[in-house]
mmCIF file of C-alpha atoms in Angstrom:
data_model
loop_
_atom_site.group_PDB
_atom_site.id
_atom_site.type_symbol
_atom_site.label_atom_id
_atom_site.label_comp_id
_atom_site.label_asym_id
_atom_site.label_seq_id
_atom_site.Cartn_x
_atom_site.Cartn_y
_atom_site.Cartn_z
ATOM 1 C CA UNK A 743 21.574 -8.601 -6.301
ATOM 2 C CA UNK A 744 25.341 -7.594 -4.815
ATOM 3 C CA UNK A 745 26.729 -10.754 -4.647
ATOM 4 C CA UNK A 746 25.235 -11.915 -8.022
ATOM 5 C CA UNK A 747 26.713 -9.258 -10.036
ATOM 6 C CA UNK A 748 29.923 -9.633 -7.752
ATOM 7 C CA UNK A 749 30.270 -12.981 -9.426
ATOM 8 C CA UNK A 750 30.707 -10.788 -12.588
ATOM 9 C CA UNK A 751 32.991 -8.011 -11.078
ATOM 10 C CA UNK A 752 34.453 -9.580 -8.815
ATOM 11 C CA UNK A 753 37.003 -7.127 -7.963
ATOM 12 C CA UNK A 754 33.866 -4.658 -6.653
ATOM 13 C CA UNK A 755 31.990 -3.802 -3.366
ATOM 14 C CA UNK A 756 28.399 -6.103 -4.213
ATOM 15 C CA UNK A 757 26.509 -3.462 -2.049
ATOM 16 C CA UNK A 758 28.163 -0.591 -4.499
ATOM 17 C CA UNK A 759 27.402 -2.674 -7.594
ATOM 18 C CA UNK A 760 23.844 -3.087 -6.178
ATOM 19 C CA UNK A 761 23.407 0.355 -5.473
ATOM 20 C CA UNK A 762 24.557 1.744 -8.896
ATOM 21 C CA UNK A 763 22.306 -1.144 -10.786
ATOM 22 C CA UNK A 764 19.484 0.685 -8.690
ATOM 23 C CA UNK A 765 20.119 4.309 -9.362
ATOM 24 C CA UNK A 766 21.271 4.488 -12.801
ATOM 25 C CA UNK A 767 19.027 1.454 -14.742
ATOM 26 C CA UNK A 768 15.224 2.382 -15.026
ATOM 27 C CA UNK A 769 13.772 0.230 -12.604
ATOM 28 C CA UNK A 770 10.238 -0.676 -11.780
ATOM 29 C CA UNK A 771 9.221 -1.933 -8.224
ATOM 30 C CA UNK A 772 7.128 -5.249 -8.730
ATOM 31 C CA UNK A 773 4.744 -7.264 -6.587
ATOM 32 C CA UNK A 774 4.710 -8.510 -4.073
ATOM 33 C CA UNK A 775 6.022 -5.938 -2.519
ATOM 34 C CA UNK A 776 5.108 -2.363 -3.315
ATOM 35 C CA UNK A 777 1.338 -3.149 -2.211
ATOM 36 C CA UNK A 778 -0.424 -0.654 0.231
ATOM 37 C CA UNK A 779 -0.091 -1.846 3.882
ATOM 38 C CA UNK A 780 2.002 -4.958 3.312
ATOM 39 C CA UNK A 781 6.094 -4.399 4.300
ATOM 40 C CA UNK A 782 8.926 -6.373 3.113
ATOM 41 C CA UNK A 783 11.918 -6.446 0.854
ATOM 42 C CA UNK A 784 11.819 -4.731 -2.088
ATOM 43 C CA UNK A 785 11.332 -6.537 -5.447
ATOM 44 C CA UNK A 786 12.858 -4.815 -8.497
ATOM 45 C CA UNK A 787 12.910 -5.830 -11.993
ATOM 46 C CA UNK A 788 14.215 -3.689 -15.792
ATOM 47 C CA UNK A 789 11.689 -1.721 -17.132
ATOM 48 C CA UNK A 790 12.134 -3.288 -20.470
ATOM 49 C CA UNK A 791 11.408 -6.586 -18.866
ATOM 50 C CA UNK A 792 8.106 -5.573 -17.253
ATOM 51 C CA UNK A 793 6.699 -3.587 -20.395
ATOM 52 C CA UNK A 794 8.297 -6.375 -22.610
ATOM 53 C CA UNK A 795 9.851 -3.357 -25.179
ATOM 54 C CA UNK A 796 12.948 -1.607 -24.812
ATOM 55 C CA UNK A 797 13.266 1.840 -23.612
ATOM 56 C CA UNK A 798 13.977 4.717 -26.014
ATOM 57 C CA UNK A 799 17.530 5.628 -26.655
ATOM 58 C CA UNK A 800 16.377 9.482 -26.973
ATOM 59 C CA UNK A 801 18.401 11.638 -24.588
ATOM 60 C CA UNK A 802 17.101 14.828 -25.838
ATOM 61 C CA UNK A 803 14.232 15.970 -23.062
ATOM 62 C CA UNK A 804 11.898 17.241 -25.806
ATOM 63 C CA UNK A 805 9.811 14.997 -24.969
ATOM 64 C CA UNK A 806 9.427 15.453 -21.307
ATOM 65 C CA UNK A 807 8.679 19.183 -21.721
ATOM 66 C CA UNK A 808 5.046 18.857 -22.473
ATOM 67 C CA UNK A 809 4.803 15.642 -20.192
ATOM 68 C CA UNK A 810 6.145 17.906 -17.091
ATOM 69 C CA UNK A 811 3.761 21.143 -18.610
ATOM 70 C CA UNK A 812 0.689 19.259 -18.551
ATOM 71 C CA UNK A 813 1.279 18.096 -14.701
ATOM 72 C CA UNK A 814 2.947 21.262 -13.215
ATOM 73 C CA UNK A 815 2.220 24.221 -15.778
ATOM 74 C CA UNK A 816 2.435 27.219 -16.145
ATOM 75 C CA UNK A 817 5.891 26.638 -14.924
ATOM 76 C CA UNK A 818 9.626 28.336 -15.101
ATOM 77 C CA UNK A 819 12.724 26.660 -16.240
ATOM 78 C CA UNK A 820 14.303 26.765 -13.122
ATOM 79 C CA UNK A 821 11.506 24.854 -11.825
ATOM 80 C CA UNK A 822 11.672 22.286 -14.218
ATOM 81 C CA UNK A 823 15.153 21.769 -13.416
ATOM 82 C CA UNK A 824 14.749 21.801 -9.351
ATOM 83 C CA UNK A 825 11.830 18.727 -10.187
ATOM 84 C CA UNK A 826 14.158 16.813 -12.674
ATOM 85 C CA UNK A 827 17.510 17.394 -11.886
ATOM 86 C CA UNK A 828 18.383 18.350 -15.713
ATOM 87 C CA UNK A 829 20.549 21.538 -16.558
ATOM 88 C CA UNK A 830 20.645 23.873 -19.569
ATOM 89 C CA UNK A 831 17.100 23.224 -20.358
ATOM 90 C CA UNK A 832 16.218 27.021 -21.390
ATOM 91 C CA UNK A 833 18.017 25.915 -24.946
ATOM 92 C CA UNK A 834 15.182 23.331 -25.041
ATOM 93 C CA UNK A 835 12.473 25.392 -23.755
ATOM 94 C CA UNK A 836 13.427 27.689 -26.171
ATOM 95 C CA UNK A 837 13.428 24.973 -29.158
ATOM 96 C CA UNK A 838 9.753 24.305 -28.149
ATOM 97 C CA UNK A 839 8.697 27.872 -27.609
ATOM 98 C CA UNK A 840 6.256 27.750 -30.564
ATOM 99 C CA UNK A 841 4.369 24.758 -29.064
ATOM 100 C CA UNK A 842 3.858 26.532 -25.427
ATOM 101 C CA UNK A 843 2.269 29.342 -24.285
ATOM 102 C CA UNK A 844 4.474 31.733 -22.102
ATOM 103 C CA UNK A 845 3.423 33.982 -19.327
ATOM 104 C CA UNK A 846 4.796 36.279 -16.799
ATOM 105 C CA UNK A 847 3.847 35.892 -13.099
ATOM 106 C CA UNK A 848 4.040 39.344 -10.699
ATOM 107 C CA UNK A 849 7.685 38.859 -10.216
ATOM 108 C CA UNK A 850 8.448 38.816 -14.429
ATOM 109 C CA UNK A 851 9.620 35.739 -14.214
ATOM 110 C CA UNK A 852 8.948 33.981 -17.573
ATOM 111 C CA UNK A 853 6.377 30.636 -17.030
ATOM 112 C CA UNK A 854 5.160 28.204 -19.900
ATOM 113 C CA UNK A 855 2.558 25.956 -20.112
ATOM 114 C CA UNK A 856 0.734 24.109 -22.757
ATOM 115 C CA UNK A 857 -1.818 25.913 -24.887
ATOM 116 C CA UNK A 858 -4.569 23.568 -24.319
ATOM 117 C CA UNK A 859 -4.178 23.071 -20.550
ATOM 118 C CA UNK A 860 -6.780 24.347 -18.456
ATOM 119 C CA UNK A 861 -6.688 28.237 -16.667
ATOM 120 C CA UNK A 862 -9.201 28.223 -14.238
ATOM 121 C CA UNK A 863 -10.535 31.372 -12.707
ATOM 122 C CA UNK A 864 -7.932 32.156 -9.577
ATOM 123 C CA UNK A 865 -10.723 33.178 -7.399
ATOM 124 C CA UNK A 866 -12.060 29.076 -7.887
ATOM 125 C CA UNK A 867 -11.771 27.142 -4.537
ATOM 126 C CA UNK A 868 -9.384 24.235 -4.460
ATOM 127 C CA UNK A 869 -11.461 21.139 -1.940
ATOM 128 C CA UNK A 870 -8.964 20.484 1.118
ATOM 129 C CA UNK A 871 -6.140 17.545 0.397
ATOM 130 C CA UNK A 872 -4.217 15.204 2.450
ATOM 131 C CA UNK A 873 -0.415 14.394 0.684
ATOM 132 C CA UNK A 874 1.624 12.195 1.508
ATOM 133 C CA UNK A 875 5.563 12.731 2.221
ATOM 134 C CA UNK A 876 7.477 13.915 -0.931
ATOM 135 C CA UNK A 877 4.336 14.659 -2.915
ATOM 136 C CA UNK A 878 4.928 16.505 -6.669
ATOM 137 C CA UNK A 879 2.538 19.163 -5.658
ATOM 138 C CA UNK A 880 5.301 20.630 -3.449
ATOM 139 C CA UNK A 881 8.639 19.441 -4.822
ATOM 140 C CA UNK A 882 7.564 20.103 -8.848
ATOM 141 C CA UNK A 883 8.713 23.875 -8.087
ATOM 142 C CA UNK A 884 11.303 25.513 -7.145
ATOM 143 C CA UNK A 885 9.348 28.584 -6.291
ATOM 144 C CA UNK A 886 6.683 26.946 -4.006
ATOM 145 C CA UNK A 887 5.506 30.339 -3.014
ATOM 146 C CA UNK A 888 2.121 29.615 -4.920
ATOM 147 C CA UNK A 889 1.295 27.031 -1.904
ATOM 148 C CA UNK A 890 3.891 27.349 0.650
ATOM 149 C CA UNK A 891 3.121 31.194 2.757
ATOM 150 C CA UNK A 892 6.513 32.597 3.935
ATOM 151 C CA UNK A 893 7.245 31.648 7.197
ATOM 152 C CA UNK A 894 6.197 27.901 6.614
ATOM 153 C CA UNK A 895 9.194 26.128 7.869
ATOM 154 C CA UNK A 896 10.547 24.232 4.537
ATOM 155 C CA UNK A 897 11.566 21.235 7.159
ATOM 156 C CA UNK A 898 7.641 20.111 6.952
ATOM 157 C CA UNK A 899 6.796 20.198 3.265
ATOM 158 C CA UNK A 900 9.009 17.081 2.245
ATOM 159 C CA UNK A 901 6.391 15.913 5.216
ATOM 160 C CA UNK A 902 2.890 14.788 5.451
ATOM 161 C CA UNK A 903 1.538 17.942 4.533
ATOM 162 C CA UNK A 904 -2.513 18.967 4.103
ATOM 163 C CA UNK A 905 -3.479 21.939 2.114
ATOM 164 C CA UNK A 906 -7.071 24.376 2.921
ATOM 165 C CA UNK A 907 -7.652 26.335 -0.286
ATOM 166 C CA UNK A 908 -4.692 25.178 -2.402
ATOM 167 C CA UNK A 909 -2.890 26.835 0.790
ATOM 168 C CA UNK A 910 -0.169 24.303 2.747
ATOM 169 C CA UNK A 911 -1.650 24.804 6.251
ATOM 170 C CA UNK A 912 0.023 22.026 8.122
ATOM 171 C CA UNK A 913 0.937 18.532 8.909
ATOM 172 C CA UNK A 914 -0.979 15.187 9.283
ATOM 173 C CA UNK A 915 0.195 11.698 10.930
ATOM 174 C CA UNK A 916 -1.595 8.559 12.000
ATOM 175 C CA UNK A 917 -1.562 7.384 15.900
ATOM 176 C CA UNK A 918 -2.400 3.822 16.204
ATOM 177 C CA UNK A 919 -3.608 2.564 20.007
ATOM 178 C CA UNK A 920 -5.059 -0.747 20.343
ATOM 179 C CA UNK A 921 -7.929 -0.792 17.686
ATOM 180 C CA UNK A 922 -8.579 2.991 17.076
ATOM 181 C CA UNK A 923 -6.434 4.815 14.411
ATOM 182 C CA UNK A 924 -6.279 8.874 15.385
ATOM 183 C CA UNK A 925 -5.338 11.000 12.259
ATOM 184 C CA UNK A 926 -3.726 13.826 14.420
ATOM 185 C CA UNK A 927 -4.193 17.443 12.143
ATOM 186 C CA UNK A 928 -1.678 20.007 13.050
ATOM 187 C CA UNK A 929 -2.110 23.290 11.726
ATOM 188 C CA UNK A 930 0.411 26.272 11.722
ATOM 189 C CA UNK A 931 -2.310 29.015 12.795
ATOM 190 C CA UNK A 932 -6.073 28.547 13.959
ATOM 191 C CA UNK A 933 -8.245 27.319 11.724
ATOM 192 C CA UNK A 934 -11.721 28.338 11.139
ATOM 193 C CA UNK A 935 -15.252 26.358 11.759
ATOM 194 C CA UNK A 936 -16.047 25.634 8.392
ATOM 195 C CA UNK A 937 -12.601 25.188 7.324
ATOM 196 C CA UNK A 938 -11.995 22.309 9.646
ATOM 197 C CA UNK A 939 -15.367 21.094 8.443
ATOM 198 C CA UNK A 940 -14.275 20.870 5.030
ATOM 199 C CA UNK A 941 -11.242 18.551 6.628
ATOM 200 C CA UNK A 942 -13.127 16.554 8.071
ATOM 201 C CA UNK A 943 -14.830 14.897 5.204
ATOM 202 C CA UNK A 944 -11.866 14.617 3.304
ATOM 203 C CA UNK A 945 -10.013 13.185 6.748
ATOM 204 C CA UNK A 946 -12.410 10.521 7.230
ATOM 205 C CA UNK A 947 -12.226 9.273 3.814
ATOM 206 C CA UNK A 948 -8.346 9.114 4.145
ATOM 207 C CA UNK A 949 -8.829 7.176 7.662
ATOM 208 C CA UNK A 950 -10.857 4.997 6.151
ATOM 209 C CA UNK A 951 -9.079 4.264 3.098
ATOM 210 C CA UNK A 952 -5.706 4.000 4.984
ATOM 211 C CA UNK A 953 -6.797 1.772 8.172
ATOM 212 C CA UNK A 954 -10.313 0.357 7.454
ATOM 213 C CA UNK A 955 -10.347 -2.504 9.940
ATOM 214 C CA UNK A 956 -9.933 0.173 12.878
ATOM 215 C CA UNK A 957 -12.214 2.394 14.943
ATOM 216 C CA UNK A 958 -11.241 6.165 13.423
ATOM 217 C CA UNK A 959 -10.601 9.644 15.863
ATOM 218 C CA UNK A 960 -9.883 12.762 14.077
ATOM 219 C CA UNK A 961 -8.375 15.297 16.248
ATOM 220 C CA UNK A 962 -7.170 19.193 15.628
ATOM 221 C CA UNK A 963 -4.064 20.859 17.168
ATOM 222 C CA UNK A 964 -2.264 23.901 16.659
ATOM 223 C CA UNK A 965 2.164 23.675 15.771
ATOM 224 C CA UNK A 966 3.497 24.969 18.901
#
């Protein structure tokens, strides 16, 4: 891609013309790479050429208000703006005030949501999860306090993290010996019978969705 669009600007570093085509043009990652368990260069084409339209002009992030709501709410401002990099979006939160629903959480900080979404009961379990590094769940806030205890060293939750009762509770990884795959579960404190039971289903289904040509070993250790 450099040394293509060098032939057009010449008088410019191809790896620095590459790199800005990549972060500043909506992109979309294309087969065949971007399949699960299959490496390789990436393969990149425009967004208007895989959807065959072209993208909205629209700058105004009206629109991605409700879209971020209905995956993240109730949610702040601030946090919006941690997830999408955007400033001086209380203006637009405040433009769409009469479509959301506002709360106030202990610390009387202002949240929104939509005013359709779901509110579960806060006493309802959440099943165990595996994520994967970078995952929404923990970098769509900026206060991550609703899954992340103090004391939970922020260095693991841009990590492969795994959650007991909506509660981040450690780290995961895979250890691959010969033909057996171990998923190695690292917790930051001790973790109960039936709570490691409740892993256990969900680990084997991961295990088996992730490697499932390979013997599987699940095994339990404690963050030193």
């Amino acid at each position: 891609l450099g040394k293509l669009l060098a032939e057009r600007w010449p008088d410019y570093d191809p790896a620095s013309l590459a790199y800005a085509v990549r972060y500043i043009l909506p992109l979309v990652q294309i087969p065949p790479r971007g399949i699960w368990g299959q490496g390789g260069q990436a393969t990149w084409t425009t967004v208007e050429s895989w959807l065959g339209r072209p993208v909205a002009t629209e700058t105004a992030p009206d629109f991605l208000v409700p879209r971020y709501l209905a995956a993240f709410g109730p949610a702040s401002v601030m946090d919006m703006q941690n997830w999408s990099g955007l400033t001086r979006l209380s203006e637009v939160f405040d433009r769409l005030r009469p479509q959301l629903r506002p709360f106030r959480n202990d610390a009387g900080v202002e949240l929104f949501d939509l005013p359709e979404a779901p509110r579960p009961d806060p006493e309802t379990p959440a099943p165990p999860r595996f994520f994967p590094e970078y995952d929404n769940l923990f970098l769509g806030h900026a206060d991550r306090t609703r899954i992340v205890p103090p004391g939970r060293g922020s260095r693991y939750v841009a990590g492969y993290a795994f959650t007991v009762d909506g509660v981040f509770r450690g780290v995961w990884k895979f250890r691959r010996t010969n033909d057996v795959t171990t998923l190695l579960i690292d917790s930051f404190d001790p973790l109960s019978p039936a709570e490691e039971a409740s892993l256990l289903d969900e680990a084997h289904g991961l295990v088996a969705f992730a490697e499932p040509d390979t013997a599987h070993d699940i095994q339990f250790t404690k963050i030193s």
